[in-house]
Amino acid sequence: MTLTPDLHRPAPAHSGRRLLLPPAPALVVGARHATLVTPDGEVEVLEPEAAARRLRDDPPILCHARAVARRLRTDPFRAYDVLELFAFVRPARFCLPTPKGLAEALGLDMPQDAEGEAVAVVDAARALLTELMDPHRKDRSDAAGIAFAMGRAGWGWGPAVLAALGRPDGGGDPRRSLMVWGQLKEWQADAPEPPPGQFLVEPAEARRRLAELVATGIHAEPRPQQSDYASACSTAFTPREMAGTPNLVLAEAGTGVGKTLGYLSPATLWAEKNKGPVWISTYTRQLQHQIDKELDRLHPDPEKKARRVVIRKGRENYLCLLNLEEAVGVAQTQPAYMTAVGLMARWAACTRDGDMQGGDFPGWLVDILGKGRTLALADRRGECVFSACPHYQKCFIEKSVRRARKADVVVANHALVMIQAALGGGDDAYVPTRFVFDEGHHVFDAADNAFAGHLTAFETHELRRWLIGAEVSGRSRARGLKRRVEDLVGGDAPAMELLEEIVQAARALPGDAWSQRINGGITQGPAEAFLAMVRTQTYARAHGPDNPYSLETETRPPIEGLLETAAELDAALAKLLRPLEKLAIRLEEMLDEESEELESETRRRIDSVARSLKRRAQNEVAAWRQMLAALREDTPPQYVDWFGIERSDGRDMDVGMYRHWVDPTVPFAASVGGQAHGMVVTSATLTDGTGDPELDWQAAAIRTGAVHMAKPPLRAAVPSPFDHAAQTRVLVVTDVRKDDLKQVAAAYRELFLASHGGAIGLFTAIQRLRAVHERIGLPLEQAGLPLLAQHLDGMDVSTLVDIFRGEENACLLGTDAVRDGVDVPGRSLRLIVFDRVPWPRPDILHRARREHFDKVAGAKRYDDMITRLRLRQAFGRLVRRADDVGVFVLLDPMMPSRLKGAFPEGVEMQRVGLKNAVAITREFLAEG
């Protein structure tokens, strides 16, 4: 058939600017077939193998080349990827990485089938090039110079971009065009902020501020439940009575209450009254940016908002300008890097804050360009040289730290808040006093990660790299401790001697290529010798050592020779610990002795290095020594120790000894709770669902650490305004064998077809997801239902969710991250299917916690508590608005009735066969 014969029709030229579309076919690929549209409009439908052969010598125009290659089951091939063109023309702006997403972002007609999508891809390219032809277009970087450098290195869009800009020769120096850091604004040093005031926020004030914020929305909708919630949260914004006794509020707000605006109302009032920041903490990045968007109501002026609201993340989330500069240098001699470097330079010139994990950085760029050419440009652990960096005054991280000191609201994440509190401020010595922990049901998990100890090959090698620096030329730009601080202590003989002692002692830690040596049994140094023994014991005793997943075993009794290697490693760590601690003390002495001569930034840098040394000495080296001591004695009762091997696709990735708190909310309460004056811990799923209010709140107190706080919390529960009994159905399928993946896949297929998409499939294991995906892709494609899959599509979860949200009839398969990170109101989500009851994994750590918490709670209900929480979280994704309807299906006939408290009151849990489940799903959603 023939479509538009003018598929590559020219556009009017503007003073030497012209549209030059590549004379290439357009390609889209489904689950089993490829659709090709030639420049003259001829349409061909090809099998994947035939399409792959056809495209080897005829690069097509397409959307997301790597995803297309995966669908064709072939290696990446040359192509004109319109997403690359979008990232060049509209840097720091987002679109869904699909033909429909491009069409929506560019205001084009939405395609309705595969042929329409192919045409839309070409239309998108034409629209982007036409946009470049506008002579009045403003740009923050030299588009022509960067495009010339990229085109000279082989970027397919180079000639078309230069033609659209009317500068075929680029003009000027291409390398200078890539040096975008020169155009960034510098931050200015300011005097320290005074401590915040102590004015309280009255409940009535919080209600009034909430009414003001709600009225600014497009759909103003006052809700009594939301006002009650805001009033309860205001308790956390009153002065505390005694040190170490924060005013704690545990607040559960059902879906639809609007808890974000609820807690922002007293929080923003307190910040304005007291001239101090409130830190809002989340578990997921998605919610960070959702909160940031809500604050547009209070600060509609972007410039004012930039001063008053700051998103804070760990250093590893931000682009390092020194890394970008070095990448530009590498690209001059290695052209394969130039496309990525050019697109990263374009983004760096336009980004709001340099955040590469969300914000205005399109997540799909990582998949298109590769992690090594995108995320690897972030501030990798331990490499920052602070004020010694030529880009220090323009550093995105330093800007973020300084802006946060003056902001009203800092939107951070649980991990950063906990680490900052444990370190007394971390990179930024400022310690806030008011916190809101949204997604509070994840406080336990976040604390578990933040306060754990890992004596592993990866962690010990990282410490060696931090201390010694890159030891193989060209492998890393990591600068060792001596290079980072020698300009500070170069004239101080004792400090220089300690630096030399540290470097020598660090050679006991694993060096480069440690994996080959440990796995091969030919080790270097005491750390590798110990880890090789750990590996031997783990393989000897772990359950199922031949499976492709991570392995673990108890530390007792040790195999022959393990204690001897542990003692040798302990002695080596003692030799390292002493100079680390002494150098930290010496740096503090220098701050005192040279106080009259030191510049402010030099003082800050010395102080930062001293604190880093203390942190490494105590939190790593000293902690590792304590773990080794437990091999000879007994593990302290508050900890759990084990040996483990981290694996990925059957390959050993890390090996070592692990230590976690039995109850990680103990250090959370001591660190964050010890410094906080007021805290709100909130979630839609904070309590348990036993039906006994006291037991349910007891679960909330255990999971949030409230049981360890000095002052009892205020408990507030605000019910959802939605009628879940009318808006949802919960079905337990009784005749599908959960261990037969053919039956499981058939159930997913029929349920997804019954709902006509808008469905999420949740899995408790990746291999089950893979097996189902393989079996249902073709029938869903034939029914016109796009299928997305975490772990298979090569995109991060947030990008997959964005695509799913934008496609009303799409289906998405995923695991925990999808269950916890999805917010899809409307028809795009109307069915959730869970493959089986999500019981916790029965590993060594869980076993210890179950024994501990069952004693604390007085009943054997720890497993039930965790499982109900997971089911509540999954079910809570279904209804996000008053007009949403949805069906929740569990393909597990062994679902216990005692877990039905995971679902809202009034929602009936029906046990039915698959045939009836399909019929109920089809009829209920059709009525809805």
XYZ file of C-alpha atoms in Angstrom, residues 207-645:
439
model
C -5.956 24.866 57.661
C -5.971 28.411 56.232
C -2.706 27.863 54.341
C -4.107 24.614 52.931
C -7.231 26.396 51.698
C -5.029 28.966 49.934
C -2.926 26.256 48.249
C -5.943 24.225 47.150
C -7.607 27.336 45.679
C -4.638 27.897 43.355
C -5.200 24.571 41.594
C -7.077 24.144 38.341
C -9.601 21.833 39.999
C -10.117 23.496 43.392
C -11.587 20.792 45.596
C -11.696 21.455 49.372
C -11.689 18.173 51.321
C -12.456 18.019 55.066
C -10.150 14.998 55.479
C -7.236 16.952 54.014
C -7.835 19.857 56.375
C -7.929 17.514 59.394
C -4.693 15.955 58.214
C -2.947 19.349 57.875
C -4.117 20.269 61.380
C -2.640 17.066 62.835
C 0.698 17.594 61.050
C 1.054 21.060 62.600
C 1.981 19.387 65.918
C 5.426 18.659 64.491
C 5.914 22.405 63.971
C 5.745 23.394 67.618
C 8.799 23.957 69.869
C 10.063 20.813 71.585
C 10.151 20.676 75.390
C 13.405 18.760 75.974
C 16.534 17.868 74.004
C 16.242 14.537 72.222
C 12.436 14.502 72.391
C 11.068 15.535 68.988
C 7.394 16.278 68.492
C 6.584 13.220 66.397
C 3.437 12.749 64.314
C 2.548 9.383 62.781
C -0.056 10.232 60.155
C -1.800 7.763 57.891
C -3.700 9.392 55.054
C -5.762 7.199 52.769
C -5.402 7.483 49.009
C -7.076 10.636 47.733
C -6.729 12.676 50.927
C -4.027 14.831 49.344
C -1.350 14.413 51.971
C 1.326 16.313 50.017
C -0.494 19.638 50.267
C -1.613 18.614 53.746
C 1.862 18.532 55.244
C 3.257 21.277 53.005
C 0.766 23.701 54.542
C 2.230 23.744 58.082
C 5.753 23.088 56.764
C 5.884 26.131 54.498
C 4.270 28.309 57.180
C 6.872 27.247 59.734
C 9.708 27.948 57.281
C 8.390 31.451 56.556
C 7.839 32.282 60.215
C 11.164 30.952 61.484
C 13.516 31.607 58.531
C 14.718 28.030 58.460
C 14.277 25.081 56.080
C 11.968 22.115 56.464
C 13.338 18.937 54.918
C 10.749 16.834 53.073
C 12.095 13.317 52.586
C 10.828 10.680 50.146
C 11.852 7.141 49.249
C 11.414 7.444 45.478
C 12.738 10.076 43.077
C 9.354 10.226 41.395
C 7.716 11.577 44.543
C 10.526 14.115 45.002
C 9.638 15.716 41.707
C 5.908 15.388 42.339
C 6.327 17.410 45.560
C 8.450 19.936 43.711
C 5.654 20.341 41.167
C 3.042 20.834 43.915
C 5.117 23.715 45.271
C 4.403 25.612 42.053
C 1.130 26.511 43.758
C 2.991 28.455 46.438
C 5.715 29.802 44.147
C 4.349 30.271 40.598
C 7.348 32.481 39.725
C 10.158 30.053 38.699
C 12.923 32.419 39.831
C 11.426 32.868 43.288
C 10.774 29.155 43.544
C 14.420 28.407 42.686
C 15.406 30.396 45.786
C 12.776 28.957 48.096
C 12.634 25.290 47.005
C 15.626 22.997 46.492
C 15.821 19.313 45.565
C 18.735 17.622 47.341
C 20.235 14.264 46.478
C 23.532 12.502 47.073
C 26.596 13.730 45.189
C 26.494 10.742 42.863
C 23.292 12.065 41.270
C 24.819 15.224 39.776
C 26.884 15.934 36.690
C 30.524 16.642 37.518
C 31.821 19.424 35.273
C 35.396 18.169 35.624
C 34.235 14.769 34.343
C 32.492 16.506 31.438
C 35.645 18.457 30.610
C 37.702 15.276 30.553
C 35.062 13.531 28.423
C 35.335 16.377 25.897
C 39.086 15.750 25.779
C 38.621 12.015 25.278
C 36.107 12.583 22.465
C 38.683 14.552 20.481
C 40.753 11.386 20.011
C 37.961 8.785 20.272
C 35.149 9.867 17.903
C 32.812 7.121 19.150
C 32.287 9.212 22.290
C 31.445 12.466 20.499
C 27.693 11.981 20.035
C 27.224 11.338 23.747
C 29.547 14.182 24.743
C 27.765 16.618 22.438
C 24.327 15.735 23.787
C 25.579 15.878 27.386
C 27.119 19.298 26.708
C 23.833 20.548 25.273
C 22.009 19.320 28.389
C 24.592 20.742 30.801
C 24.122 24.207 29.330
C 20.350 24.124 29.914
C 19.756 22.010 33.017
C 18.122 23.541 36.060
C 20.368 21.872 38.624
C 22.575 19.211 36.996
C 20.527 16.346 38.458
C 21.066 13.241 36.329
C 18.678 10.986 38.258
C 15.385 12.624 37.442
C 14.614 16.297 37.099
C 15.158 17.543 33.572
C 17.515 14.730 32.514
C 15.581 12.317 30.237
C 16.056 8.828 31.659
C 15.994 7.308 28.174
C 19.257 9.086 27.308
C 21.069 6.575 29.527
C 19.827 3.665 27.455
C 20.467 5.414 24.149
C 23.992 6.615 24.914
C 25.114 4.095 27.545
C 25.741 4.456 31.284
C 29.478 4.923 30.774
C 28.841 8.053 28.700
C 26.058 9.533 30.832
C 25.726 8.466 34.477
C 29.484 7.871 34.716
C 29.912 11.640 34.324
C 28.358 12.079 37.752
C 30.449 12.778 40.840
C 31.731 9.254 41.422
C 32.380 8.381 45.059
C 35.513 9.877 46.536
C 36.838 11.717 43.486
C 35.783 15.289 44.250
C 38.673 17.688 44.839
C 36.358 20.461 46.101
C 37.939 23.928 45.928
C 40.954 22.561 44.029
C 38.629 21.921 41.061
C 38.706 24.612 38.337
C 34.889 24.373 38.133
C 34.280 24.603 41.885
C 32.514 27.998 41.679
C 30.106 26.590 39.081
C 29.664 23.102 40.543
C 26.043 21.900 40.495
C 26.476 20.082 43.799
C 27.965 23.069 45.600
C 25.163 25.268 44.255
C 22.592 22.818 45.581
C 24.214 22.662 49.031
C 24.341 26.452 49.331
C 20.831 27.005 48.045
C 19.503 24.479 50.554
C 20.873 26.541 53.460
C 18.666 29.486 52.463
C 15.611 27.591 51.193
C 12.229 27.232 52.843
C 11.723 23.665 51.643
C 14.406 21.089 50.831
C 13.036 18.012 49.060
C 15.487 15.200 49.788
C 15.403 11.411 50.057
C 15.473 9.096 53.052
C 19.006 7.840 52.394
C 20.542 11.321 52.209
C 18.693 12.545 55.312
C 19.809 9.555 57.371
C 23.425 9.712 56.258
C 23.562 13.474 56.804
C 22.149 13.041 60.311
C 24.528 10.205 61.166
C 27.503 12.281 60.004
C 26.388 15.523 61.634
C 25.675 17.196 58.317
C 27.859 15.236 55.896
C 29.130 17.398 53.039
C 27.137 20.291 54.431
C 27.683 20.757 58.179
C 24.202 22.317 58.512
C 21.779 20.113 60.479
C 18.028 20.784 59.963
C 15.522 20.490 62.814
C 12.182 19.838 61.070
C 11.499 16.790 58.891
C 8.600 15.257 57.004
C 9.131 11.632 55.941
C 6.670 10.894 53.154
C 6.458 7.253 52.051
C 7.061 6.631 55.751
C 6.426 2.901 55.379
C 9.885 2.776 53.752
C 11.744 4.330 56.712
C 12.677 0.849 57.937
C 14.148 -0.198 54.568
C 15.983 3.089 54.079
C 17.502 2.854 57.571
C 18.458 -0.744 56.871
C 20.519 0.393 53.875
C 21.945 3.513 55.525
C 23.244 1.902 58.720
C 24.503 -1.442 57.399
C 28.135 -2.563 57.269
C 29.605 -4.401 54.276
C 33.131 -5.819 54.484
C 33.171 -6.813 50.833
C 35.575 -6.802 47.928
C 33.804 -3.885 46.279
C 33.692 -1.711 49.406
C 37.302 -2.366 50.422
C 38.511 -1.774 46.871
C 36.602 1.520 46.810
C 38.363 2.615 50.005
C 41.738 1.749 48.490
C 40.882 3.800 45.405
C 39.770 6.717 47.593
C 43.041 6.621 49.504
C 45.551 5.775 46.759
C 43.811 6.932 43.594
C 43.984 5.408 40.121
C 46.814 2.875 39.942
C 46.424 1.922 36.265
C 46.813 4.741 33.769
C 43.662 5.487 31.796
C 41.363 3.360 33.970
C 40.099 6.213 36.157
C 40.729 9.844 36.925
C 40.414 9.099 40.666
C 42.837 11.204 42.668
C 44.113 9.684 45.864
C 43.965 11.324 49.265
C 47.516 12.664 48.963
C 46.784 14.495 45.701
C 43.545 15.909 47.078
C 45.068 17.418 50.221
C 48.789 17.934 49.613
C 48.224 21.585 48.713
C 46.586 21.990 52.131
C 49.257 20.198 54.198
C 52.307 20.406 51.936
C 54.293 22.456 54.464
C 53.328 20.313 57.455
C 55.817 17.451 57.991
C 53.698 15.384 60.459
C 50.702 15.478 58.106
C 52.813 14.441 55.102
C 54.255 11.511 57.059
C 50.749 10.387 57.979
C 49.690 10.583 54.326
C 52.585 8.322 53.324
C 51.683 5.895 56.101
C 48.051 5.793 54.915
C 49.035 5.081 51.314
C 51.278 2.200 52.361
C 48.673 0.695 54.704
C 45.952 0.944 52.043
C 47.855 -1.487 49.808
C 46.560 -4.281 52.058
C 43.131 -3.721 50.513
C 42.028 -5.303 47.197
C 43.517 -3.726 44.089
C 42.337 -3.658 40.484
C 41.318 -7.029 39.002
C 40.512 -8.348 42.481
C 37.673 -10.464 41.087
C 39.915 -12.650 38.929
C 42.353 -13.209 41.777
C 39.752 -13.986 44.461
C 37.776 -16.286 42.163
C 40.983 -17.936 40.955
C 42.430 -18.502 44.425
C 45.641 -16.542 43.747
C 45.274 -13.527 46.013
C 47.339 -10.455 46.871
C 47.299 -9.087 50.406
C 45.338 -9.975 53.551
C 41.979 -8.546 52.388
C 41.860 -10.664 49.240
C 43.021 -13.731 51.191
C 40.181 -13.315 53.699
C 37.578 -12.711 50.986
C 38.726 -15.810 49.080
C 38.115 -17.861 52.242
C 34.670 -16.266 52.611
C 33.895 -17.235 49.024
C 34.964 -20.814 49.662
C 32.780 -21.113 52.774
C 29.775 -19.571 51.008
C 29.955 -21.910 48.033
C 30.459 -24.878 50.335
C 27.390 -24.206 52.480
C 24.930 -21.991 50.601
C 21.624 -23.467 49.532
C 21.480 -23.993 45.758
C 25.025 -22.834 44.842
C 24.397 -23.612 41.168
C 21.478 -21.191 40.784
C 22.071 -17.793 39.115
C 21.117 -15.764 42.184
C 22.999 -14.376 45.149
C 24.255 -16.821 47.775
C 24.645 -16.584 51.539
C 25.630 -18.656 54.550
C 26.206 -18.250 58.290
C 29.596 -17.120 59.534
C 29.751 -19.957 62.092
C 31.434 -22.381 62.265
C 34.329 -21.028 60.151
C 36.159 -23.266 57.701
C 39.785 -24.103 58.378
C 42.084 -21.134 57.801
C 39.374 -18.455 57.789
C 40.061 -17.166 61.314
C 43.777 -16.869 60.543
C 43.154 -14.741 57.437
C 40.640 -12.673 59.430
C 43.290 -11.964 62.070
C 45.792 -10.895 59.402
C 43.239 -8.556 57.848
C 42.364 -7.129 61.269
C 46.033 -6.319 61.897
C 46.292 -4.633 58.482
C 43.172 -2.551 59.169
C 44.608 -1.487 62.544
C 47.677 -0.143 60.713
C 45.370 1.851 58.455
C 43.020 3.103 61.170
C 45.734 4.771 63.274
C 47.069 7.242 60.637
C 43.540 8.004 59.369
C 42.462 9.100 62.841
C 45.706 10.973 63.487
C 45.525 12.872 60.204
C 41.962 13.961 60.989
C 43.168 15.281 64.352
C 46.127 17.031 62.718
C 43.848 18.807 60.230
C 41.645 20.034 63.079
C 44.752 21.352 64.813
C 45.697 23.240 61.652
C 42.284 24.928 61.638
C 43.088 26.236 65.110
C 46.749 27.103 64.559
C 46.218 28.911 61.236
C 42.793 30.392 61.945
C 43.916 33.953 61.188
C 45.394 33.082 57.786
C 42.959 30.614 56.248
C 40.419 31.732 53.641
C 36.818 30.661 54.249
C 36.762 28.093 51.451
C 40.124 26.672 52.545
C 38.789 26.288 56.075
C 35.711 24.556 54.742
C 37.812 22.225 52.624
C 40.117 21.290 55.528
C 37.092 20.711 57.740
C 35.430 18.595 55.046
C 38.538 16.415 54.610
C 38.872 15.965 58.394
C 35.247 14.867 58.669
C 35.627 12.527 55.682
C 38.654 10.903 57.310
C 36.754 10.444 60.583
C 33.793 8.986 58.723
C 35.952 6.530 56.799
C 37.923 5.607 59.906
C 34.928 4.964 62.165
C 32.132 3.923 59.787
C 34.295 1.708 57.615
C 37.679 0.650 59.002
C 36.731 0.504 62.696
C 33.362 -1.094 61.850
C 35.102 -3.742 59.740
C 37.414 -4.544 62.643
C 34.394 -5.030 64.899
C 32.873 -7.406 62.348
C 36.080 -9.423 62.179
C 36.219 -9.585 65.974
C 32.769 -11.193 65.977
C 34.197 -14.158 64.048
C 36.357 -14.986 67.087
C 33.763 -14.024 69.706
C 29.988 -13.519 69.403
C 28.023 -11.185 67.172
C 26.440 -8.474 69.374
C 22.713 -9.204 69.755
C 21.645 -5.998 67.958
C 23.319 -7.159 64.713
C 23.034 -9.968 62.170
C 26.214 -11.163 60.404
C 26.533 -13.435 57.382
C 28.788 -14.267 54.433
C 27.435 -13.636 50.965
C 28.174 -13.544 47.244
